[in-house]
Amino acid sequence: MSAYNKTDVHPSAFILIGIPGLEATHIWISIPFCMVDLLDLLGNFSLLFIITIDPRLYDSMYLFLCRLAVADLIVCATSVPKFLSFFWFRDGEIYFEVCLIQVFLILYCSTVESGFFLAMAFDRYVAICNPLRHSAVLTHSVTGSLGLAIVFGGTALLSPHPFLLRWLAYCRTNIISHTYCEFMALIQIACAETRICRAYRLIVGFLKGGVDFILIICSYALMLHTVFHPPSEDVQLKTLDTCGSHLCIILMSYTPAFSFLTHRFGHHVAPHAYIFVVKIYALVPPMVKTIIYGVKTKRIYNRFLKVFSFSKPMD
């Protein structure tokens, strides 16, 4: 553990202390999280491998899935190694600059995932509501342009966050009650005025995540309206099955809002409960996404079975 001088406004390193109140069970808590992380990595790498080797999967939906998988892998690679290093080897020290990079990457991946969810919702909307024009509307160039817009848009919106954190003074302590560096956790230990940082985080969160979420819900509502008018039981069941699973993933993936709202309004929420929810967000949705998209998407599922020769593909 590095020494900390209270006169320093920028400590050379922060000290992560894990989950407050549950120090005695850290090693046991790490086991299920490690297993989920391995499933995340296996699922996302398998998804990327299956889509990459099959040119028939080079259309808009599967390309967006690839980008989602990459974002999930970055989140895992950013947060999990330090999490396991602390729980297994009691190595809670993280350098100041590395901490800021970790904050940026986690926020950035959450933001671009929101954009890709919106792009996939638009893709499904066109496929269901105007299927004859789907290939003409979502061409490879349009899909690529949407991807670049999401990536560069996320960079523009999230880049100020580490700079805002760097301008703050941390003269109270360098101890972070968390398993990795998180924006609001750093805000809490700052001894400077943080209203600008909080306001910017809130504005970006609601403008990007909030608008994306509203548009996603609207697109799925229009899809359901289309398949129910005129009614067709087979189409309705298939669409409800697909839309329901996708919406469950989207709702789970929007739990980062819990992070800011808990710090801002939930003063009576137990720290360990909050950290558990944040860790579950970081690990569980990526695993569930690969399972649902892999099993529910027949072309990916059949290709997976063919490559690994487990059983007969679905008809």
Coordinates of C-alpha atoms in Angstrom, one line a residue:
M1 CA 0.0 0.0 0.0
S2 CA 1.5 3.3 -1.1
A3 CA 1.9 6.2 1.3
Y4 CA -0.5 9.1 1.0
N5 CA 0.3 12.7 1.7
K6 CA -2.8 14.7 2.5
T7 CA -1.2 17.8 1.0
D8 CA -1.2 16.1 -2.4
V9 CA -4.0 17.1 -4.7
H10 CA -3.2 14.3 -7.1
P11 CA -2.1 11.1 -5.3
S12 CA 0.3 8.9 -7.3
A13 CA -2.1 6.0 -6.7
F14 CA -5.5 5.1 -5.3
I15 CA -6.2 2.2 -2.9
L16 CA -9.2 0.0 -3.7
I17 CA -10.7 -1.7 -0.7
G18 CA -13.2 -3.9 -2.4
I19 CA -16.7 -4.4 -0.8
P20 CA -16.9 -2.7 2.6
G21 CA -18.2 -4.9 5.3
L22 CA -17.6 -8.2 3.4
E23 CA -13.8 -8.3 3.6
A24 CA -13.8 -11.8 5.2
T25 CA -15.7 -13.3 2.2
H26 CA -13.9 -11.6 -0.6
I27 CA -12.2 -14.7 -1.8
W28 CA -15.5 -16.6 -1.9
I29 CA -17.3 -13.7 -3.7
S30 CA -14.6 -13.7 -6.3
I31 CA -15.3 -17.3 -7.4
P32 CA -18.7 -16.8 -9.0
F33 CA -17.6 -13.5 -10.5
C34 CA -14.6 -15.3 -12.0
M35 CA -16.7 -18.0 -13.5
V36 CA -19.1 -15.5 -15.0
D37 CA -16.2 -13.6 -16.4
L38 CA -14.8 -16.7 -18.1
L39 CA -18.3 -17.3 -19.6
D40 CA -18.3 -13.7 -20.8
L41 CA -15.0 -14.1 -22.6
L42 CA -15.9 -17.5 -24.0
G43 CA -19.3 -16.3 -25.3
N44 CA -18.1 -13.1 -26.8
F45 CA -15.0 -14.6 -28.5
S46 CA -17.2 -17.4 -29.8
L47 CA -19.7 -14.9 -31.2
L48 CA -16.9 -12.9 -32.9
F49 CA -15.4 -16.1 -34.3
I50 CA -18.7 -17.5 -35.7
I51 CA -19.6 -14.2 -37.4
T52 CA -16.1 -13.6 -38.7
I53 CA -15.7 -16.9 -40.4
D54 CA -19.1 -17.0 -42.1
P55 CA -19.6 -14.4 -44.9
R56 CA -23.3 -15.1 -44.9
L57 CA -23.5 -13.4 -41.5
Y58 CA -22.0 -10.1 -42.9
D59 CA -25.2 -8.1 -42.6
S60 CA -26.2 -5.3 -40.4
M61 CA -27.6 -7.1 -37.4
Y62 CA -24.6 -9.4 -37.0
L63 CA -22.1 -6.6 -37.6
F64 CA -23.7 -4.7 -34.8
L65 CA -23.5 -7.8 -32.6
C66 CA -19.8 -8.0 -33.3
R67 CA -19.3 -4.4 -32.1
L68 CA -21.4 -5.2 -29.0
A69 CA -19.2 -8.2 -28.3
V70 CA -16.0 -6.0 -28.6
A71 CA -17.4 -3.5 -26.2
D72 CA -18.3 -6.2 -23.7
L73 CA -14.7 -7.6 -24.0
I74 CA -13.2 -4.2 -23.3
V75 CA -15.4 -3.8 -20.2
C76 CA -14.3 -7.3 -18.9
A77 CA -10.6 -6.6 -19.7
T78 CA -10.8 -3.2 -18.0
S79 CA -12.5 -4.0 -14.7
V80 CA -12.1 -7.7 -14.0
P81 CA -8.3 -8.2 -13.9
K82 CA -7.9 -5.6 -11.1
F83 CA -11.0 -6.9 -9.4
L84 CA -9.5 -10.5 -9.2
S85 CA -6.0 -9.1 -8.4
F86 CA -7.4 -7.4 -5.4
F87 CA -9.6 -10.4 -4.2
W88 CA -6.9 -13.0 -4.8
F89 CA -3.6 -11.2 -4.0
R90 CA -4.8 -8.2 -2.0
D91 CA -3.3 -5.9 -4.6
G92 CA -5.6 -2.8 -4.2
E93 CA -3.2 -0.2 -5.5
I94 CA -4.0 1.4 -8.9
Y95 CA -2.1 4.3 -10.4
F96 CA -3.9 7.6 -10.8
E97 CA -3.6 7.7 -14.6
V98 CA -4.6 4.1 -14.9
C99 CA -7.6 4.8 -12.7
L100 CA -8.7 7.6 -15.0
I101 CA -8.3 5.4 -18.1
Q102 CA -10.4 2.7 -16.4
V103 CA -13.1 5.2 -15.7
F104 CA -13.2 6.4 -19.3
L105 CA -13.2 3.0 -20.9
I106 CA -16.1 1.7 -18.7
L107 CA -18.2 4.7 -19.3
Y108 CA -17.3 4.8 -23.0
C109 CA -18.2 1.1 -23.6
S110 CA -21.5 1.6 -21.8
T111 CA -22.3 4.6 -24.0
V112 CA -21.4 2.9 -27.3
E113 CA -23.3 -0.2 -26.3
S114 CA -26.4 2.0 -25.9
G115 CA -25.8 3.4 -29.4
F116 CA -25.4 -0.1 -30.9
F117 CA -28.6 -1.2 -29.1
L118 CA -30.4 1.7 -30.8
A119 CA -28.9 0.7 -34.2
M120 CA -30.0 -2.9 -33.7
A121 CA -33.5 -1.7 -32.8
F122 CA -33.6 0.3 -36.0
D123 CA -32.4 -2.7 -37.9
R124 CA -35.2 -4.9 -36.5
Y125 CA -37.7 -2.1 -37.1
V126 CA -36.9 -1.9 -40.8
A127 CA -36.7 -5.8 -41.1
I128 CA -40.2 -6.2 -39.5
C129 CA -42.0 -3.0 -40.7
N130 CA -40.5 -2.7 -44.1
P131 CA -38.8 -6.0 -45.0
L132 CA -38.6 -5.4 -48.7
R133 CA -36.4 -2.4 -48.3
H134 CA -34.2 -3.7 -45.5
S135 CA -31.2 -4.6 -47.7
A136 CA -31.6 -1.3 -49.6
V137 CA -31.8 0.8 -46.4
L138 CA -29.1 -0.9 -44.2
T139 CA -26.3 -1.4 -46.7
H140 CA -22.7 -2.1 -45.7
S141 CA -21.8 1.5 -46.1
V142 CA -24.8 2.7 -44.0
T143 CA -24.0 0.1 -41.3
G144 CA -20.3 1.2 -41.3
S145 CA -21.3 4.8 -41.1
L146 CA -23.6 4.2 -38.2
G147 CA -20.9 2.3 -36.4
L148 CA -18.4 5.1 -36.8
A149 CA -20.9 7.7 -35.7
I150 CA -21.6 5.7 -32.5
V151 CA -17.9 5.2 -31.8
F152 CA -16.8 8.8 -32.4
G153 CA -19.9 10.2 -30.8
G154 CA -19.2 8.2 -27.6
T155 CA -15.6 9.5 -27.7
A156 CA -16.6 13.1 -28.0
L157 CA -19.2 12.8 -25.1
L158 CA -17.0 10.8 -22.8
S159 CA -13.5 12.3 -23.3
P160 CA -14.1 15.2 -20.9
H161 CA -14.8 12.8 -18.0
P162 CA -11.2 11.9 -17.2
F163 CA -10.1 15.5 -17.6
L164 CA -12.8 16.7 -15.2
L165 CA -11.6 14.1 -12.7
R166 CA -8.0 15.1 -13.1
W167 CA -8.8 18.8 -12.4
L168 CA -10.2 17.8 -9.0
A169 CA -8.2 17.8 -5.8
Y170 CA -8.1 14.6 -3.8
C171 CA -6.8 15.9 -0.4
R172 CA -9.1 13.9 1.9
T173 CA -8.0 10.3 1.1
N174 CA -6.8 8.1 -1.7
I175 CA -9.0 5.1 -0.5
I176 CA -11.8 4.1 -2.9
S177 CA -14.6 1.9 -1.5
H178 CA -15.0 -0.1 -4.6
T179 CA -13.5 -3.0 -6.6
Y180 CA -12.4 -0.7 -9.5
C181 CA -12.3 3.0 -10.3
E182 CA -15.7 4.4 -10.9
F183 CA -16.6 8.0 -11.8
M184 CA -19.0 8.6 -8.8
A185 CA -16.6 6.9 -6.4
L186 CA -13.9 9.4 -7.3
I187 CA -16.3 12.3 -7.0
Q188 CA -17.1 11.2 -3.5
I189 CA -13.5 11.4 -2.3
A190 CA -12.7 14.7 -4.0
C191 CA -12.3 17.7 -1.7
A192 CA -13.1 20.3 -4.5
E193 CA -16.4 21.5 -5.8
T194 CA -17.9 18.7 -8.0
R195 CA -21.1 20.3 -9.2
I196 CA -19.8 20.8 -12.7
C197 CA -18.6 17.1 -12.9
R198 CA -21.9 15.8 -11.5
A199 CA -23.9 18.0 -13.9
Y200 CA -21.9 17.0 -16.9
R201 CA -22.2 13.3 -16.1
L202 CA -26.0 13.7 -15.5
I203 CA -26.5 15.6 -18.8
V204 CA -24.5 13.1 -20.8
G205 CA -26.2 10.2 -19.2
F206 CA -29.7 11.5 -19.8
L207 CA -29.1 12.9 -23.3
K208 CA -27.3 9.8 -24.6
G209 CA -28.7 6.9 -22.6
G210 CA -32.1 8.4 -22.0
V211 CA -32.7 9.4 -25.6
D212 CA -31.4 6.1 -26.9
F213 CA -33.6 4.2 -24.4
I214 CA -36.8 6.1 -25.4
L215 CA -36.1 5.6 -29.1
I216 CA -35.5 1.9 -28.6
I217 CA -38.8 1.5 -26.7
C218 CA -40.6 3.4 -29.5
S219 CA -39.1 1.2 -32.2
Y220 CA -40.1 -2.0 -30.4
A221 CA -43.6 -0.5 -29.8
L222 CA -43.9 0.2 -33.6
M223 CA -42.7 -3.4 -34.3
L224 CA -45.3 -4.9 -32.0
H225 CA -48.0 -2.6 -33.5
T226 CA -47.0 -3.8 -37.0
V227 CA -47.2 -7.5 -36.2
F228 CA -50.5 -7.2 -34.4
H229 CA -52.2 -5.4 -37.2
P230 CA -53.3 -7.5 -39.0
P231 CA -53.1 -10.3 -36.4
S232 CA -51.1 -13.5 -37.2
E233 CA -50.6 -15.8 -34.3
D234 CA -47.4 -17.4 -35.6
V235 CA -45.7 -14.1 -36.5
Q236 CA -46.9 -12.6 -33.2
L237 CA -45.4 -15.4 -31.1
K238 CA -42.1 -15.3 -33.0
T239 CA -41.9 -11.5 -32.7
L240 CA -42.8 -11.5 -29.0
D241 CA -40.2 -14.2 -28.4
T242 CA -37.5 -12.2 -30.2
C243 CA -38.5 -8.7 -28.9
G244 CA -39.0 -10.0 -25.3
S245 CA -35.5 -11.4 -25.1
H246 CA -33.9 -8.4 -26.7
L247 CA -35.8 -6.0 -24.4
C248 CA -34.7 -8.0 -21.3
I249 CA -31.0 -7.5 -22.4
I250 CA -31.5 -3.8 -23.0
L251 CA -33.2 -3.3 -19.6
M252 CA -30.3 -5.1 -17.9
S253 CA -27.8 -3.1 -19.8
Y254 CA -29.3 0.2 -18.7
T255 CA -28.6 -0.4 -15.0
P256 CA -25.6 2.0 -15.0
A257 CA -28.1 4.7 -14.3
F258 CA -28.4 3.0 -10.9
S259 CA -24.8 4.1 -10.2
F260 CA -25.3 7.8 -10.5
L261 CA -28.8 7.9 -9.0
T262 CA -27.7 5.9 -6.0
H263 CA -24.8 8.2 -5.3
R264 CA -27.0 11.2 -5.9
F265 CA -30.2 10.2 -4.1
G266 CA -29.7 6.9 -2.4
H267 CA -27.8 7.9 0.7
H268 CA -29.3 5.0 2.7
V269 CA -28.3 2.3 0.3
A270 CA -25.8 -0.1 1.8
P271 CA -22.3 0.3 0.1
H272 CA -22.0 -3.5 -0.4
A273 CA -25.4 -3.7 -2.0
Y274 CA -24.6 -0.9 -4.4
I275 CA -21.2 -2.5 -5.4
F276 CA -22.8 -5.8 -5.9
V277 CA -25.3 -4.3 -8.4
V278 CA -22.5 -2.5 -10.3
K279 CA -20.5 -5.7 -10.5
I280 CA -23.4 -7.7 -11.7
Y281 CA -24.0 -5.1 -14.4
A282 CA -20.4 -5.3 -15.5
L283 CA -20.5 -9.1 -15.8
V284 CA -23.9 -10.6 -16.2
P285 CA -25.5 -8.7 -19.1
P286 CA -22.5 -9.5 -21.5
M287 CA -22.9 -13.2 -20.6
V288 CA -26.7 -13.2 -21.0
K289 CA -26.4 -11.3 -24.3
T290 CA -24.2 -13.9 -25.9
I291 CA -26.5 -16.7 -24.7
I292 CA -29.7 -15.0 -25.9
Y293 CA -28.3 -13.7 -29.2
G294 CA -26.5 -17.1 -29.8
V295 CA -29.5 -19.3 -29.0
K296 CA -32.3 -17.1 -30.3
T297 CA -30.6 -16.2 -33.6
K298 CA -31.0 -19.3 -35.7
R299 CA -28.3 -18.6 -38.2
I300 CA -25.7 -18.0 -35.5
Y301 CA -26.8 -21.1 -33.5
N302 CA -26.7 -23.3 -36.6
R303 CA -23.3 -22.1 -37.5
F304 CA -22.1 -22.6 -34.0
L305 CA -23.3 -26.2 -34.0
K306 CA -21.8 -26.9 -37.4
V307 CA -18.4 -25.5 -36.4
F308 CA -18.2 -27.4 -33.2
S309 CA -20.3 -30.4 -34.4
F310 CA -22.4 -30.7 -31.2
S311 CA -25.7 -31.7 -32.7
K312 CA -28.0 -31.3 -35.6
P313 CA -28.7 -27.7 -36.5
M314 CA -32.2 -26.2 -36.2
D315 CA -34.5 -26.2 -39.2

